[in-house]
XYZ file of C-alpha atoms in Angstrom:
557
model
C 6.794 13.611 -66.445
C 4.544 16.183 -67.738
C 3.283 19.633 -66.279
C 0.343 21.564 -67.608
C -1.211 24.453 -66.397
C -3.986 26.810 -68.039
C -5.413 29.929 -67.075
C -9.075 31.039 -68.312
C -12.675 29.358 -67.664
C -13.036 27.097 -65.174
C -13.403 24.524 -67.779
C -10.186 24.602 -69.220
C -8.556 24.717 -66.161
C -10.161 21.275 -64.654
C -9.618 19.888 -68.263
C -6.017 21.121 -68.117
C -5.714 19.641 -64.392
C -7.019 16.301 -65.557
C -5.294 16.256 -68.127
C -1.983 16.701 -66.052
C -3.509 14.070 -63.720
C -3.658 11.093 -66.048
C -0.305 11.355 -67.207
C 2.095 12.616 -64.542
C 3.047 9.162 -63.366
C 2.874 6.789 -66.202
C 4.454 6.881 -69.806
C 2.290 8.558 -72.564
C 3.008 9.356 -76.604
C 3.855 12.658 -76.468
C 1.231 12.707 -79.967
C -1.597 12.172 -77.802
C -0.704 14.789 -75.409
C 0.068 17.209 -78.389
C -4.064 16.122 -79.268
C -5.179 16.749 -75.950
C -3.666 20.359 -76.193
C -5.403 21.171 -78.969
C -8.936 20.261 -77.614
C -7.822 22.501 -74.918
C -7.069 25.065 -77.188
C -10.740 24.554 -79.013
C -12.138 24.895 -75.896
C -11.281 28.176 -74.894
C -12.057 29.487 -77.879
C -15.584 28.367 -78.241
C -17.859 31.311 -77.497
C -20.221 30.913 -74.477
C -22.901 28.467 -74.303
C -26.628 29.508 -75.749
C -28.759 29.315 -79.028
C -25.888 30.981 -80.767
C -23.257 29.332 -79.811
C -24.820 25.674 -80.722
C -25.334 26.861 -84.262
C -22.084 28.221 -85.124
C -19.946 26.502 -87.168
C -16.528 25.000 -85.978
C -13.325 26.984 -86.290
C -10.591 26.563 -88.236
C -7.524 26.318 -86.921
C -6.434 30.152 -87.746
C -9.942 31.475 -86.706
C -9.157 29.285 -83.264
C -5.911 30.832 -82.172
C -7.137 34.719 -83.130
C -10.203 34.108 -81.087
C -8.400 33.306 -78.303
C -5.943 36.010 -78.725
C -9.087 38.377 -78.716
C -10.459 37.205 -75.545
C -6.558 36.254 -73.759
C -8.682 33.491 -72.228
C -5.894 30.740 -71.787
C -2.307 30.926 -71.253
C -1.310 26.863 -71.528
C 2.084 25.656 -70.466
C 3.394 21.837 -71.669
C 6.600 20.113 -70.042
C 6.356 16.544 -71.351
C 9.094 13.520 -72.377
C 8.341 11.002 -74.764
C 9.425 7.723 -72.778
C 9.392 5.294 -75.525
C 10.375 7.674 -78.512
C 7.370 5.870 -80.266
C 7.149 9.748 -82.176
C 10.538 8.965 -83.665
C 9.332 5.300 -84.958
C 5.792 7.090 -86.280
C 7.500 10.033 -87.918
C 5.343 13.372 -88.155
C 3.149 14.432 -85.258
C -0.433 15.204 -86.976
C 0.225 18.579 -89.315
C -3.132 20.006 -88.030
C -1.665 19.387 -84.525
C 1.482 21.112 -85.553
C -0.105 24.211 -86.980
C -2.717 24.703 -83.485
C 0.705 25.299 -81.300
C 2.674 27.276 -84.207
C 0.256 29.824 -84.237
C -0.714 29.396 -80.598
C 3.160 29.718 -80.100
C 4.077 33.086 -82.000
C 0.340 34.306 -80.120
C 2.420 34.298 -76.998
C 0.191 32.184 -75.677
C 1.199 28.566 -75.511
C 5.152 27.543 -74.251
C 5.789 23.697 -74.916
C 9.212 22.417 -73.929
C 10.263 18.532 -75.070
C 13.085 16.337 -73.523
C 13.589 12.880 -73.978
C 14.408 10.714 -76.784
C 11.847 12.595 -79.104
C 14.147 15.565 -78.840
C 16.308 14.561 -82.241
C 13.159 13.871 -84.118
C 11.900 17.044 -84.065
C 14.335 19.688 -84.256
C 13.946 19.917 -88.207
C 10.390 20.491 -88.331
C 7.205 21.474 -86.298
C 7.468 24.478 -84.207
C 10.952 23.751 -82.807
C 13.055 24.156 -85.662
C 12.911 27.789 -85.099
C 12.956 27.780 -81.090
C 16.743 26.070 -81.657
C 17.927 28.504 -84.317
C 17.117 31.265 -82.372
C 18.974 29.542 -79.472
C 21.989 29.209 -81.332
C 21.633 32.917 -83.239
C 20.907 34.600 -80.118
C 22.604 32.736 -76.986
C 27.034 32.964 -77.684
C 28.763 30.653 -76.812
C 30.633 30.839 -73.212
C 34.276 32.260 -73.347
C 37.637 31.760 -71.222
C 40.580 29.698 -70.706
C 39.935 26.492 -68.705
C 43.561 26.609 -68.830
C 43.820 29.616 -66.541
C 44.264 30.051 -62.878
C 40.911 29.821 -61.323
C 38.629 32.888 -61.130
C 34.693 32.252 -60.209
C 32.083 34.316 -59.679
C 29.330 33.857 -57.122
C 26.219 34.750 -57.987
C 23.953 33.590 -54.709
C 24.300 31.164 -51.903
C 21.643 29.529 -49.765
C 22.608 27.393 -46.283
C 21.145 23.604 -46.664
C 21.077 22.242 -42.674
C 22.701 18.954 -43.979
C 25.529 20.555 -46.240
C 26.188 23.549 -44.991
C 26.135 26.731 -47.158
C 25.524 25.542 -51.354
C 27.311 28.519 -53.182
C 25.534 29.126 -56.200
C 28.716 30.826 -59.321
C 29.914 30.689 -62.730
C 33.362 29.645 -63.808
C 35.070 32.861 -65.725
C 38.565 31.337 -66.346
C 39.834 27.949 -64.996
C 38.119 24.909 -63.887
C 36.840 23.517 -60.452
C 37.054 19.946 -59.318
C 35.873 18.507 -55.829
C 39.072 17.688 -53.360
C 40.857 21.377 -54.019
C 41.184 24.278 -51.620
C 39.628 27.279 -52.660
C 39.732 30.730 -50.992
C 37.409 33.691 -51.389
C 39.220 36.745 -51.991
C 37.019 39.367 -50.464
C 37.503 38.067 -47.119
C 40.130 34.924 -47.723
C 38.740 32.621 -46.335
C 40.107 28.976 -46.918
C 37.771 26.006 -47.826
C 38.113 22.407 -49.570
C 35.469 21.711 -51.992
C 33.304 18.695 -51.080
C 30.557 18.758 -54.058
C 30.708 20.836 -57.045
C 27.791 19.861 -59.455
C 26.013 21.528 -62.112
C 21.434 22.591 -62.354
C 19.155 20.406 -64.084
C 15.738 20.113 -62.604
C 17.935 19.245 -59.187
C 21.574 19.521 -58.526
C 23.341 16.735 -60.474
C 27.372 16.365 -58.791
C 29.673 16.578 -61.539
C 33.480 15.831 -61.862
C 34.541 19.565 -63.112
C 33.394 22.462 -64.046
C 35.122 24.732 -66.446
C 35.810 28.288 -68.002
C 31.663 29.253 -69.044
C 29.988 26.895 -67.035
C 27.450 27.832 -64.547
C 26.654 25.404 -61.033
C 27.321 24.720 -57.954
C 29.678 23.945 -54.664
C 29.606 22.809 -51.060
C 32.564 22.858 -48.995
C 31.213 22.585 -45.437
C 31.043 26.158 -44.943
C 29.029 26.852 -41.578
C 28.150 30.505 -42.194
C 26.471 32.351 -45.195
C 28.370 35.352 -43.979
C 31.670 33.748 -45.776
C 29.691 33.949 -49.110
C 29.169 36.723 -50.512
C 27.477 37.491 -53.648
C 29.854 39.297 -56.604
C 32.855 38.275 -54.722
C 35.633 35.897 -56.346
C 36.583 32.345 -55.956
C 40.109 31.012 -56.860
C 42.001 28.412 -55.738
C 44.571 28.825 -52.759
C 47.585 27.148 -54.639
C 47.537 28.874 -58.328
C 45.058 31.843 -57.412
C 44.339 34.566 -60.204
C 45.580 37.870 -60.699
C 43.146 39.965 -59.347
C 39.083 40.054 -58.379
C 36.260 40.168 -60.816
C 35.369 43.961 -60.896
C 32.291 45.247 -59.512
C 32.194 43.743 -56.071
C 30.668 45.837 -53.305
C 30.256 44.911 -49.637
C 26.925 44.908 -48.310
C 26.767 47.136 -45.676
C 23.390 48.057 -43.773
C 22.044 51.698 -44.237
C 18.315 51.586 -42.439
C 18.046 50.557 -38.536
C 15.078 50.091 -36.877
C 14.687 47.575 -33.662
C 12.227 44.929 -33.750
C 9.919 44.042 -30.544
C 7.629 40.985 -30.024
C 3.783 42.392 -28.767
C 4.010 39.724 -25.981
C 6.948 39.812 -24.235
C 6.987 35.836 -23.808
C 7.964 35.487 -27.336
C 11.142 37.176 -27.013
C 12.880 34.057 -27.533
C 10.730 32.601 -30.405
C 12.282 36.015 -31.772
C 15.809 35.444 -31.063
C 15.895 31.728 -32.958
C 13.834 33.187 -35.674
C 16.176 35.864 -36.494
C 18.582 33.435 -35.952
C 17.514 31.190 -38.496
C 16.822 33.951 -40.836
C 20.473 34.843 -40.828
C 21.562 31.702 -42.571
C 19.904 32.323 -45.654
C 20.155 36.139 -45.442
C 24.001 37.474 -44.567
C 23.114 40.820 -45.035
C 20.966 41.410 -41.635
C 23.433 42.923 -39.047
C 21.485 42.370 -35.674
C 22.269 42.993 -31.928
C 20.220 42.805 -28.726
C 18.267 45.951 -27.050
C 16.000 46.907 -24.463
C 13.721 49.653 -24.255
C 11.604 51.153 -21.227
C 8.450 50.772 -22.769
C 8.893 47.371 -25.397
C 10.879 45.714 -23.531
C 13.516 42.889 -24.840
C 14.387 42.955 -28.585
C 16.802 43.216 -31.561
C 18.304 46.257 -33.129
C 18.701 45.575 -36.614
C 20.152 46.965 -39.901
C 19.314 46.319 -43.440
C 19.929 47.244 -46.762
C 17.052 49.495 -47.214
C 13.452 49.636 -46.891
C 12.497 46.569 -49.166
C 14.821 44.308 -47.458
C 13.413 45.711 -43.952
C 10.066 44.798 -45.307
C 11.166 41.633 -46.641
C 12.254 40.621 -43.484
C 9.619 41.731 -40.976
C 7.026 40.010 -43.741
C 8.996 36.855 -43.323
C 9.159 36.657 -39.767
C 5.597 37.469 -39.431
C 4.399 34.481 -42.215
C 6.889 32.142 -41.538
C 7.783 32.112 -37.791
C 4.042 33.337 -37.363
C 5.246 36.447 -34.271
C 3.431 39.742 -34.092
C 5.849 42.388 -34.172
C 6.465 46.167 -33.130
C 9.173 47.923 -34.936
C 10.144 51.307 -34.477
C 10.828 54.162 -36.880
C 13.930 53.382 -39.194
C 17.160 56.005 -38.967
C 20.033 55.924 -41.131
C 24.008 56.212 -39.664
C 24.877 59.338 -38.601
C 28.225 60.431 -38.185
C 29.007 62.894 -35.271
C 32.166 65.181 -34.695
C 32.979 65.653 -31.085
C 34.104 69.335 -29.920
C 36.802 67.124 -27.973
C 38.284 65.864 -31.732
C 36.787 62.240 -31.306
C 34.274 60.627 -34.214
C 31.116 58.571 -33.106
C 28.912 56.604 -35.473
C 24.932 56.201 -34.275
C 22.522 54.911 -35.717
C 19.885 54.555 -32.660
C 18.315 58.166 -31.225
C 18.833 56.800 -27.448
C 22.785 57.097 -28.516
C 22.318 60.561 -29.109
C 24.960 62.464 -27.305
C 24.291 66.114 -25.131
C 24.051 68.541 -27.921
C 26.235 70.838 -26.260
C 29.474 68.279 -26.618
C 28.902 68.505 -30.796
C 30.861 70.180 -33.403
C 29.438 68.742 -36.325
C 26.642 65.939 -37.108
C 26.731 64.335 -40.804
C 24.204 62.341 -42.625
C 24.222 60.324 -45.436
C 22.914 61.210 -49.248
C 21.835 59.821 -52.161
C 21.380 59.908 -55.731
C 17.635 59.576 -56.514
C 16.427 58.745 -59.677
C 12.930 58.677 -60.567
C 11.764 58.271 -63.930
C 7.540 59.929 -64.284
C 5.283 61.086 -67.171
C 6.327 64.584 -67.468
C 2.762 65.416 -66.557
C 3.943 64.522 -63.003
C 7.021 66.726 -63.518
C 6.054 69.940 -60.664
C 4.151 67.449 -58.305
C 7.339 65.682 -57.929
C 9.932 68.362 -57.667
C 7.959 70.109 -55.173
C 7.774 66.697 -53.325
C 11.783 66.426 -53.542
C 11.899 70.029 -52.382
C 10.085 69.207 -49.615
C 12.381 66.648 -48.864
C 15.588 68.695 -48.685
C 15.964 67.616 -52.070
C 18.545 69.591 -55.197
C 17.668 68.630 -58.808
C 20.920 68.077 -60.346
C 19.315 66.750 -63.948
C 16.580 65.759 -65.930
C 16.224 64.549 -69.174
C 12.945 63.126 -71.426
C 13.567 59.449 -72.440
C 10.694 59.294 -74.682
C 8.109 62.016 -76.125
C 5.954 61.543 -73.089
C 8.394 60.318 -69.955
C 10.754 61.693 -68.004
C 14.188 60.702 -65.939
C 14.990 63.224 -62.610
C 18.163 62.992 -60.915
C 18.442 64.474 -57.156
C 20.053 64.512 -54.175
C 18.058 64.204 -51.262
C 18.604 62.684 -47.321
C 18.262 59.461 -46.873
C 16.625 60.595 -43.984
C 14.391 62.367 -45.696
C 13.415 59.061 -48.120
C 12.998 56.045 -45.386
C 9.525 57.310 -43.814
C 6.562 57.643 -46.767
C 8.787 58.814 -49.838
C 8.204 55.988 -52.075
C 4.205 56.075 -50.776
C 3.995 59.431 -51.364
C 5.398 59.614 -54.620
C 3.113 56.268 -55.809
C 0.394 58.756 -54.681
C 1.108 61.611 -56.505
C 1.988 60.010 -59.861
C -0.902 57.871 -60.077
C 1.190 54.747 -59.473
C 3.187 55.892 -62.748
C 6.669 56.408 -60.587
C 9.553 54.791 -60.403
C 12.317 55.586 -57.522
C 15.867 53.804 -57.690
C 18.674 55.416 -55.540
C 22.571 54.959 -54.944
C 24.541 56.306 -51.642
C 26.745 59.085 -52.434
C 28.455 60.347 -49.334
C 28.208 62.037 -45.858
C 27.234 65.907 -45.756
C 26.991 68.434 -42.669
C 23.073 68.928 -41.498
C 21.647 70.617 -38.145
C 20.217 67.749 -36.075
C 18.195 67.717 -33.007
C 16.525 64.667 -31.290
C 12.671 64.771 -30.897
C 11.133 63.359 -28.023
C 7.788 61.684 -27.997
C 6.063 62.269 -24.278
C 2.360 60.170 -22.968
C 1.618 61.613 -19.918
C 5.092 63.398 -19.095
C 7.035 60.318 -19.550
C 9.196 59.603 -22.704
C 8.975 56.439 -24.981
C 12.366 55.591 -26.279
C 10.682 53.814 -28.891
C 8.980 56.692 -30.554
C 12.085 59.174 -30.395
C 13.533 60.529 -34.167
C 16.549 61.952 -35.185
C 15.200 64.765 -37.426
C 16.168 68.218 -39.468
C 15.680 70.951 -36.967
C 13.962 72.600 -39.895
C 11.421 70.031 -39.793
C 11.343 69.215 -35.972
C 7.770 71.002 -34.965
C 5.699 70.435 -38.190
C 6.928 66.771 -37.534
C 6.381 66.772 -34.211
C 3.054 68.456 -34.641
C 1.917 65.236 -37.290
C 3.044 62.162 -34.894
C 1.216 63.832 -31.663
C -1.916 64.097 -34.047
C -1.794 60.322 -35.644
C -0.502 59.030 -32.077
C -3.534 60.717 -30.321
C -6.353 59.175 -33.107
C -4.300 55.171 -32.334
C -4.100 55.533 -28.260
C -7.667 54.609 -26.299
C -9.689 57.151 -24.291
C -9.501 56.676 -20.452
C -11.109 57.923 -17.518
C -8.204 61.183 -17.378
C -6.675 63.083 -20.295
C -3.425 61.867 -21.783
C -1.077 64.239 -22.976
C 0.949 63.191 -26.485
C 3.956 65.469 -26.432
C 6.548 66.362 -28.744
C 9.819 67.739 -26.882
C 13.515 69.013 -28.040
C 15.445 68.584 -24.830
C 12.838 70.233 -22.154
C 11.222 72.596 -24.746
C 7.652 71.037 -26.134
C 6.914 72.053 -29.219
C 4.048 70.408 -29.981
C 1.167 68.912 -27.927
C -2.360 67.429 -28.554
C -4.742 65.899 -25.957
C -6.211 62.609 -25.734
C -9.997 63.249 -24.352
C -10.991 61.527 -20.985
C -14.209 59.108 -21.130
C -16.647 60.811 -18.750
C -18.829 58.444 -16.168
C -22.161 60.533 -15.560
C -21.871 61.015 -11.330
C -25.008 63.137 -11.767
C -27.338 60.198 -12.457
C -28.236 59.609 -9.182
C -28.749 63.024 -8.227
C -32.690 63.562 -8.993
C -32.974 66.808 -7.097
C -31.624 68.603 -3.858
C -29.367 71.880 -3.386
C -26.534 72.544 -6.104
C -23.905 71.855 -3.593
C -24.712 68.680 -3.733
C -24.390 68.813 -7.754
C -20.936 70.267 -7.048
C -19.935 67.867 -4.130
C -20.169 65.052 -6.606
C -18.720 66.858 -9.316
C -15.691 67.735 -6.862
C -15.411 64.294 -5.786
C -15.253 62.742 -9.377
C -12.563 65.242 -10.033
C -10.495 63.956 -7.479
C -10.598 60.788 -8.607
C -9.524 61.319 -11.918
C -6.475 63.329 -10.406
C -5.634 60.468 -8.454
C -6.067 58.112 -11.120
C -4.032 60.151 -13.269
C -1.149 60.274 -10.728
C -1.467 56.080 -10.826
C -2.582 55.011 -14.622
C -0.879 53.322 -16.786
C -1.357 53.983 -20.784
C -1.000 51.092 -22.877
C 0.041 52.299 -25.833
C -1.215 50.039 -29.116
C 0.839 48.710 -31.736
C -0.922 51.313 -34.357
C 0.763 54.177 -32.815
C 4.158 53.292 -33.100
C 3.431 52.284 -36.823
C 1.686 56.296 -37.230
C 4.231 57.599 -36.206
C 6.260 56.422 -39.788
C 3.599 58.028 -41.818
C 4.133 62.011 -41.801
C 1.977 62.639 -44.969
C -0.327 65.825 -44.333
C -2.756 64.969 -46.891
């Protein structure tokens, strides 16, 4: 088979194509191919067509490749296999030939890989010679004792709907043959290996696999849950010592409950998330209901890229239109009567006035920024609730700071903010460290008097009123006008502390009124006022998908 793909002109990309075409189902000599490639390569580095171009002279093969390094206009990737080695019988693929992908080659431009029965012909000369040296210089050899009690290390795991979960490891010490019972020492569970197998360009079943070797197992495992990735495999009879080092549950540390925008696709929800948990182990999800969404899931992730991963794949590949509300961390709340409660959902917040102590969770941020960037940062971390603990310069011109900040503080806008500030020159990593006291309060979200569960936050009482103050203003620009003013409150317990007012749309009563006596002006006037009261009283607000998104942006700028 062969695979070739070429990005530049349109021109060498249909040639490229075509090229693909003709020989991706029939035998070729890999020489002509080899020829092919180099028109290809001529191609793109033939200067635009015009008067010029027709009268300058062709390039050598040197002036070819440093042309096209000049103007990057092709990037050209070759798989091929000789079928009927006629290369070996012939000898020497055309020097000239050669020489084009050498120096296309060490351009970084051009990657050729060669299997088949050419393979032994050419791995003392042409371009390859020094591709397999560096292979064997570079890449050691795999260690261990094949002779030792089993220890395996998994290193991913996908479910298959035919064979259950495939657990994806590499063989440390020991070997692995199908028939034997296995156990997984994290969580010991027992299993007896149906397929163990090794990667090619599929999964090709093998009879063992030993110490250094890397591949693949099924053993009619029904959930990916059992799997875990870092954890050890050894066998149940002989099992090894102890774990490979460096495994860490997953545990979720962002929440945030997911609603469909029409309630009828509550249950195309359900069997999507569903479905999603085979291949992903590390969603944690439960039912829940809320006043204002209705049915949905309350789920918890590993942090905000794996909440975005999996809202984006729900939306592309299950195709629903979602509503989800503002992520909270785990919160960890002393009782005055000596009891501990864990929360991780602001309609679980307890009566303030039965709490000793609330604790929230920190971490270890590092972000690494030209040094140009150094005050707008720090005062962003500051902002944050943030303590520099380090910082050191990694090169002339960039910088590494280390604080600890909320991770609170860090799941709304951090990582947007900070992109903003540095130009897009930021990087943010971060690491959980441990649970510290704070002062929380719960803020409320009110439209017209009544509370939406969905919009409540657990927030800094420090914080509570400029916050409050920022999601009544973006809630107010998302919800529509209507005939009487909405109210967008922000409440702690009955105390508002923040308020803004959605205008009413106003229908002009007046317009039929040419003339007469004022109190007639004022009757109507009267009367429309009335109405609005009334329809106040009875009006429903619909409140858009927009507003519950607004309310996890808190930037003032």
């Amino acid at each position: 088979s062969i695979l070739i793909t070429a990005y530049g002109s349109s021109e060498v990309e249909q040639r490229a194509q075509a090229l693909t075409d003709a020989y991706i189902t029939k035998p070729f000599l890999l020489q002509d191919v080899l020829g092919e490639v180099e028109r290809i390569l001529q191609q793109a580095a033939e200067p635009p067509a015009g008067p010029a171009a027709a009268a300058a002279p062709a390039l050598p093969v040197e002036g070819m490749v440093e042309q096209i390094e000049q103007r990057r206009s092709v990037h050209l990737t070759v798989l091929a296999c000789d079928f009927d080695g006629t290369l070996a019988e012939e000898g020497q693929v055309d020097p000239a030939t050669w020489d084009a992908l050498r120096a296309a080659r060490m351009a970084g431009m051009i990657h050729i890989l060669v299997t088949g029965r050419t393979l032994d012909s050419i791995v003392g000369s042409g371009p390859f010679a020094e591709l397999f040296e560096a292979i064997v210089a570079r890449l050691p050899a795999a260690t261990g004792d094949a002779e030792a009690p089993l220890q395996a290390l998994i290193f991913d795991s996908h479910y298959d709907a035919y064979r259950g979960t495939v657990v994806y490891f590499r063989v440390v010490e020991g070997r692995l043959r199908a028939g034997e019972l296995i156990r997984f020492m994290s969580n010991d569970a027992v299993y007896k290996v149906e397929e163990v197998g090794i990667f090619q360009l599929r999964q090709i079943p093998a009879a063992e696999l030993s110490a250094g070797q890397v591949g693949y197992l099924t053993a009619g495992i029904k959930t990916i849950s059992d799997t875990r990735s870092g954890d050890t495999i050894t066998h149940k009879a002989r099992p090894c010592a102890a774990a490979l080092p460096g495994f860490k549950e997953a545990k979720p540390v962002v929440f945030s409950s997911i609603y469909p925008v029409a309630a009828d696709d509550y249950e195309e929800l359900a069997t999507a998330i569903e479905k999603l948990k085979l291949n992903d182990a590390a969603i944690v999800y439960e039912k829940d209901t809320s006043v204002a969404l209705g049915f949905g899931f309350r789920c918890g992730f590993l942090g905000l890229l794996h909440l975005e991963v999996v809202q984006e794949r729900l939306e592309r590949e299950y195709g629903l239109t979602l509503i989800l509300t503002a992520p909270s961390v785990r919160y960890r709340i002393l009782m005055r009567d000596g009891a501990e409660i864990t929360i991780d959902n602001p309609a679980l917040y307890p009566d303030p006035t039965r709490i000793e102590t609330t604790l929230e969770p920190f971490i270890r941020a590092t972000i690494i920024v030209p040094d140009r960037y150094m005050g707008a940062v720090m005062k962003l971390c500051l902002e944050r609730r943030g303590a520099n603990t380090n910082y050191q310069y990694l090169t002339s011109d960039r910088l590494e700071m280390i604080f600890e900040l909320p991770l609170a503080e860090v799941i709304y806008d951090f990582y947007d903010r900070l992109k903003s500030i540095t130009q897009g020159y930021g990087s943010f990593d971060y690491d959980l460290l441990d649970y510290r006291e704070t002062d929380l309060v719960k803020l409320d979200i009110l439209i017209n008097g009544e509370r939406v569960d969905a919009l409540s936050q657990l927030v800094h009482r420090d914080g509570a009123v400029s916050r409050a103050r920022i999601a009544c203003e973006k809630i107010k620009e998302e919800i529509p006008r209507q005939m009487f003013k909405i109210a967008v409150q922000g409440a702690i317990g009955g105390t508002i502390i923040a308020r803004e007012t959605v205008s009413p749309l106003r229908k002009d009563v007046l317009a039929k009124c040419s003339g007469g006596h004022i109190t007639r002006t004022r009757k109507l006037l009267e009367k429309q006022k009335k109405g609005k009261k009334r329809m106040k009283m009875v009006g429903k607000v619909m409140i858009p998908q927009s507003a519950f998104l607004a309310v996890l942006k808190t930037d003032t700028d």
